[in-house]
Short mmCIF file of C-alpha atoms in Angstrom, two decimals:
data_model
loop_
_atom_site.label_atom_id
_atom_site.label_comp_id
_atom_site.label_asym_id
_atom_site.label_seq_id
_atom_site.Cartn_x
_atom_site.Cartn_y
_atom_site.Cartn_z
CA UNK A 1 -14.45 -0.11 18.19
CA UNK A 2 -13.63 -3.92 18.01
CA UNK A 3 -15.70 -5.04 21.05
CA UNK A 4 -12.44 -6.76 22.59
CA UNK A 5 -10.99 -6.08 25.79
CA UNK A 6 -8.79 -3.22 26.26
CA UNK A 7 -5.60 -5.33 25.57
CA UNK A 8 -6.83 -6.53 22.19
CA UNK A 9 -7.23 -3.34 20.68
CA UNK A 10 -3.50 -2.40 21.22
CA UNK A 11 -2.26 -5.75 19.73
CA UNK A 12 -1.28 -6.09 15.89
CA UNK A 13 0.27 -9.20 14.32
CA UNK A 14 3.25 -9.68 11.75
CA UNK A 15 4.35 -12.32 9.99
CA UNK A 16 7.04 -12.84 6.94
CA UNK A 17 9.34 -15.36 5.84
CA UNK A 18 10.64 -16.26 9.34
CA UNK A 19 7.38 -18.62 9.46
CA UNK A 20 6.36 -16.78 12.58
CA UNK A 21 3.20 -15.04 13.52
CA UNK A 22 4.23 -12.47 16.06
CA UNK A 23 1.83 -10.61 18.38
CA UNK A 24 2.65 -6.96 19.64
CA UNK A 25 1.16 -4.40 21.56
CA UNK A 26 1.69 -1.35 19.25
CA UNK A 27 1.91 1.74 21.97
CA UNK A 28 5.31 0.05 23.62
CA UNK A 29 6.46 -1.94 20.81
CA UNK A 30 7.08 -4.89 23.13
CA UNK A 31 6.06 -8.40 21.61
CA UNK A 32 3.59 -9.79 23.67
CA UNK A 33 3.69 -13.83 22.27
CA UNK A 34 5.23 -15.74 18.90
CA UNK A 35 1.75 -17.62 17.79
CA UNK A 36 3.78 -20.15 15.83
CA UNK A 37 6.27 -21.42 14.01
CA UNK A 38 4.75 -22.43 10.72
CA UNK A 39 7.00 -25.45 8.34
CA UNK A 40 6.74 -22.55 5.88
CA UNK A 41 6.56 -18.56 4.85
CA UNK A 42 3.25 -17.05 6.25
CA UNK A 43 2.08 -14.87 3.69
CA UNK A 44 -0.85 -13.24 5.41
CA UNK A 45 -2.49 -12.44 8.88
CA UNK A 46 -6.02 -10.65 9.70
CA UNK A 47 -7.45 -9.94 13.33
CA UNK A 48 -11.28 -10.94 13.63
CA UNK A 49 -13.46 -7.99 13.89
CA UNK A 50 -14.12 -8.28 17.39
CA UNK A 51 -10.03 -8.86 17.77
CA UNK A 52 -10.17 -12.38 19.58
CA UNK A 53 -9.15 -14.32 17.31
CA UNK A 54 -5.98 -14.60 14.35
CA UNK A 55 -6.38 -16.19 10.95
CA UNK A 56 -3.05 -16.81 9.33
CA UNK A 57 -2.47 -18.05 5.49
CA UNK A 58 0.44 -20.21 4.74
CA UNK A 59 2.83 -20.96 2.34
CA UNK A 60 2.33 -25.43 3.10
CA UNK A 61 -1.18 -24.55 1.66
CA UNK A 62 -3.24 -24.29 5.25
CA UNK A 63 -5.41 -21.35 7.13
CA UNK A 64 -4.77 -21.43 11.03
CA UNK A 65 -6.73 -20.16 13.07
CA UNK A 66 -5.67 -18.91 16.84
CA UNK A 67 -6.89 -17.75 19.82
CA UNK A 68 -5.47 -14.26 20.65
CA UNK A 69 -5.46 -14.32 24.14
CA UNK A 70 -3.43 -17.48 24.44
CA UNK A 71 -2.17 -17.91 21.19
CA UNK A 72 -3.63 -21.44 20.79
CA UNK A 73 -4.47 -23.40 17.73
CA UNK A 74 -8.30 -23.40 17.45
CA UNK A 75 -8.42 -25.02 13.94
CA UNK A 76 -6.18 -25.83 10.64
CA UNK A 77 -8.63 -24.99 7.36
CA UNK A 78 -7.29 -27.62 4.37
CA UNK A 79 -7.96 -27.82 0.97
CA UNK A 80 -6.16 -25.32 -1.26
CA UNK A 81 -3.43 -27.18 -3.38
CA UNK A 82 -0.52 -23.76 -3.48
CA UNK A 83 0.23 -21.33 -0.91
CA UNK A 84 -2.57 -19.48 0.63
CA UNK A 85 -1.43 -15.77 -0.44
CA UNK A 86 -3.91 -13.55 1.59
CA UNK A 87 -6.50 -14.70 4.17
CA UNK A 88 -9.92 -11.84 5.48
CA UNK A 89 -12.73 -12.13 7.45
CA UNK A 90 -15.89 -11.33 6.14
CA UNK A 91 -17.42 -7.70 8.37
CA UNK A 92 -19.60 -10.21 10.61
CA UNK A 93 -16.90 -12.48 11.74
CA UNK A 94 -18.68 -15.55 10.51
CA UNK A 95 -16.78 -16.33 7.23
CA UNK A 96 -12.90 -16.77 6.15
CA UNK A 97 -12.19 -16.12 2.55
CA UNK A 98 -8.46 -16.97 1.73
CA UNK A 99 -6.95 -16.77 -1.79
CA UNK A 100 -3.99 -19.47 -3.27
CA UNK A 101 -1.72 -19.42 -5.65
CA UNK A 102 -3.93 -22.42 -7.12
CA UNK A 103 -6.14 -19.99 -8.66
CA UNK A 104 -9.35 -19.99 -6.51
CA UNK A 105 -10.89 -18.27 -3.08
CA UNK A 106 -12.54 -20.35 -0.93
CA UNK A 107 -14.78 -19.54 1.98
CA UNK A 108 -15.03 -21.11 5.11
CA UNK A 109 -17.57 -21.11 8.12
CA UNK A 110 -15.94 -20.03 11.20
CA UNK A 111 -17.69 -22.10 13.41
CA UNK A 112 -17.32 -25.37 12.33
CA UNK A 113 -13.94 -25.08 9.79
CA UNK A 114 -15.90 -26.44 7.20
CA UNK A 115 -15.43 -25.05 3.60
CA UNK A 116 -18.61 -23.39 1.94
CA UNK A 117 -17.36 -22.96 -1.46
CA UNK A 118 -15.03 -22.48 -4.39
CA UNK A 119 -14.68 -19.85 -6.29
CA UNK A 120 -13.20 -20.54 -9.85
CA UNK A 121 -12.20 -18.06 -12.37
CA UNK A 122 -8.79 -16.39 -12.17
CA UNK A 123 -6.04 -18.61 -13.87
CA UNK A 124 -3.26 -17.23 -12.03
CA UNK A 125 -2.25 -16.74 -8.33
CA UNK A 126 -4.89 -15.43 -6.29
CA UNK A 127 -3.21 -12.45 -4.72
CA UNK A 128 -6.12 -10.29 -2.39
CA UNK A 129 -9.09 -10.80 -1.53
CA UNK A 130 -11.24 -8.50 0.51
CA UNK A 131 -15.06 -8.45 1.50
CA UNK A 132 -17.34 -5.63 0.84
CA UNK A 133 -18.34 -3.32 4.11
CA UNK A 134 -21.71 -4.84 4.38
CA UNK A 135 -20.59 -8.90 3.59
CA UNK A 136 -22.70 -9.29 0.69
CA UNK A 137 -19.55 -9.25 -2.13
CA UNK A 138 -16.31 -10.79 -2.36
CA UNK A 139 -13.12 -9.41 -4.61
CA UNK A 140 -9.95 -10.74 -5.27
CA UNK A 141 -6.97 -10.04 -7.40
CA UNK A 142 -5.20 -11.85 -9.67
CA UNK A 143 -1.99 -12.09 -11.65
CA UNK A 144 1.54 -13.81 -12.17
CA UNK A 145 4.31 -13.82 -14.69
CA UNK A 146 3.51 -15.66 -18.19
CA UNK A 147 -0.08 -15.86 -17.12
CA UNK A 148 -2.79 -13.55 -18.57
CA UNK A 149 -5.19 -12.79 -15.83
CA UNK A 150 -4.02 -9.41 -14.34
CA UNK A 151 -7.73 -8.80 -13.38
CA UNK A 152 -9.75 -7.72 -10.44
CA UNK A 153 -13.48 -9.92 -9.63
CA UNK A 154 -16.00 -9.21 -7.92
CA UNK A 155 -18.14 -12.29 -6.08
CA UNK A 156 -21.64 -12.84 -4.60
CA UNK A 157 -20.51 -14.45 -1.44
CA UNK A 158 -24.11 -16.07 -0.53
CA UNK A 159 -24.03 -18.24 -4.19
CA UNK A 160 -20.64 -17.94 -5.49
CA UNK A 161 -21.40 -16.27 -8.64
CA UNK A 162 -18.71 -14.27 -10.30
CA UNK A 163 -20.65 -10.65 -11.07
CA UNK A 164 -17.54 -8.73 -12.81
CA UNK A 165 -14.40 -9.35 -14.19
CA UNK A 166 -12.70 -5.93 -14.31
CA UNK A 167 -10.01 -5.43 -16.67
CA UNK A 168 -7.64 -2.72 -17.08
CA UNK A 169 -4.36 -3.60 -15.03
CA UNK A 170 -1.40 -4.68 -17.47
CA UNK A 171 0.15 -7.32 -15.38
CA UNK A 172 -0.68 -8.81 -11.70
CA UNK A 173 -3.14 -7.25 -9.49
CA UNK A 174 -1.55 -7.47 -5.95
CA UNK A 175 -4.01 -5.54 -3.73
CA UNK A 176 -7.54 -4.43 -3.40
CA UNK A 177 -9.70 -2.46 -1.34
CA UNK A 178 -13.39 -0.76 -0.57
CA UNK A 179 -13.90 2.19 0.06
CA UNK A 180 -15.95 2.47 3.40
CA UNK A 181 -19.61 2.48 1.69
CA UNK A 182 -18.80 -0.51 -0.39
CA UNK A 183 -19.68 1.61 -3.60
CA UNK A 184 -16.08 2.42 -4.98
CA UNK A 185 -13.06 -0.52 -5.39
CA UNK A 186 -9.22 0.25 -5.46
CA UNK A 187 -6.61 -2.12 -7.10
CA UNK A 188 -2.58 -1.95 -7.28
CA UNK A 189 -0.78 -3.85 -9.24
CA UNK A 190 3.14 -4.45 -11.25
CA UNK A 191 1.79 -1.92 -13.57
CA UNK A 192 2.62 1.07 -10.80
CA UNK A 193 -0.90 2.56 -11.22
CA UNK A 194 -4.35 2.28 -9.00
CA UNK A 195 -7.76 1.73 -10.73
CA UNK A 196 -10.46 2.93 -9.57
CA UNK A 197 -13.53 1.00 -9.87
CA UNK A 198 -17.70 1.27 -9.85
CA UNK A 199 -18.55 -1.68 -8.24
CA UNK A 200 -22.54 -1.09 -9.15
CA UNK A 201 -21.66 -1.67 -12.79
CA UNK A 202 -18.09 -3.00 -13.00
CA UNK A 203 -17.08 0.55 -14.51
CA UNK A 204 -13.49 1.37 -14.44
CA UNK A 205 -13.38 5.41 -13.06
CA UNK A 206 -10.03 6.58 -12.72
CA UNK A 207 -5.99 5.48 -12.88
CA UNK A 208 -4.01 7.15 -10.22
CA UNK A 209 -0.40 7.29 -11.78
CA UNK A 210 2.58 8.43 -10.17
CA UNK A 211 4.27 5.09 -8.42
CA UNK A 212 7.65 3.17 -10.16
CA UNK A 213 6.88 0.56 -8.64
CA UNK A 214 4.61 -2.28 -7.81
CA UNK A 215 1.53 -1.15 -5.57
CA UNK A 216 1.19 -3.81 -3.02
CA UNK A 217 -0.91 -2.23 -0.55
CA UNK A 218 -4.30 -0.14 -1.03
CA UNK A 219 -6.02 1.95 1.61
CA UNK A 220 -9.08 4.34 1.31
CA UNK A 221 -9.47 7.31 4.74
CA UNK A 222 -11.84 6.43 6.74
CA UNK A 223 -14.18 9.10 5.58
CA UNK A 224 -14.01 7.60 1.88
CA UNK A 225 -12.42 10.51 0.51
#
């Protein structure tokens, strides 16, 4: 489904506070290559559509980007001023968006490393982002101790403009997710619930209660339902 070679497509990547970015193939469990050794925690990792190349977001600030196949350093993305919490490539492979516990996303061109934009809004960490099926939007979640944010945004990725802020959560959003037609968003947070969200209007559709705990990871089926 990825367009890589066979190999690729039986590979997933970890990474945690070891500062390592491991490579495995999933079907034996054996680890195939240790990317790197980062100076600090690696908070986040995300395979390239077409599964050739690894982004990874760091806790010294940085965005590395790898080759898959031979776990070289392509290119080291620089500019956030905390730790980059959660990295994603946009559908097309030809953008980065990574989110910092400086408060903003920032979107890079693949090709060249260069940065495209800031996005500016959230006044606590920045802790998911996640594109749209179809490219076109952006959202990220937000939220930290003693800082009232705890919301979910939505962003035009071709101009930067913020086109929701959706409120609802109680304290910091930790995860996101669309559903596969890009019309419905999820969000977990410290609160223990899931909102549901129109992303047409910004609408807030349903809480899904049930957790006692914080929600850091969102999923929808593949079929959407």
């Amino acid at each position: 489904r990825c367009g890589g070679s066979l190999r690729t497509l039986y590979q997933a990547a970890t990474a945690g506070d070891d500062q390592a970015v491991r490579v495995w193939d999933w079907q034996t469990g054996a680890q195939l290559y240790q990317v790197i050794e980062e100076p600090e925690r690696v908070y986040s990792v995300a395979f390239s559509p077409n599964g050739k190349r690894l982004l990874s977001g760091s806790g010294d600030s940085t965005i590395r980007l790898w080759d898959v196949q031979t776990g070289e350093q392509l290119r080291t993305l620089e500019g956030h001023t905390g730790a980059v919490t959660k990295v994603a490539w946009s559908p097309d492979g030809k953008t980065l968006a990574s989110g910092s516990r400086d408060s903003t996303i920032r979107l890079w061109d693949v090709q060249t490393g260069a940065q495209l934009r800031t996005l500016e809004g959230h006044t606590g960490s920045v802790n998911s982002v996640a594109f749209s099926p179809d490219g076109s939007a952006l959202a990220s979640g937000s939220g930290e101790p003693f800082v009232d944010d705890n919301t979910v945004r939505l962003w035009d990725v071709s101009t930067g403009e913020q086109l929701f802020a959706l409120k609802g959560h109680t304290s910091g959003v930790l995860s996101i997710a669309f559903s596969p037609d890009g019309k419905t968003l999820a969000s977990g947070n410290n609160d223990t619930t899931v909102q549901l969200w129109d992303v047409q209007n910004g609408a807030q559709l349903r809480t899904l209660a049930g957790h006692t705990g914080p929600i850091n990871a969102v999923t929808f089926s593949p079929d959407g339902s």
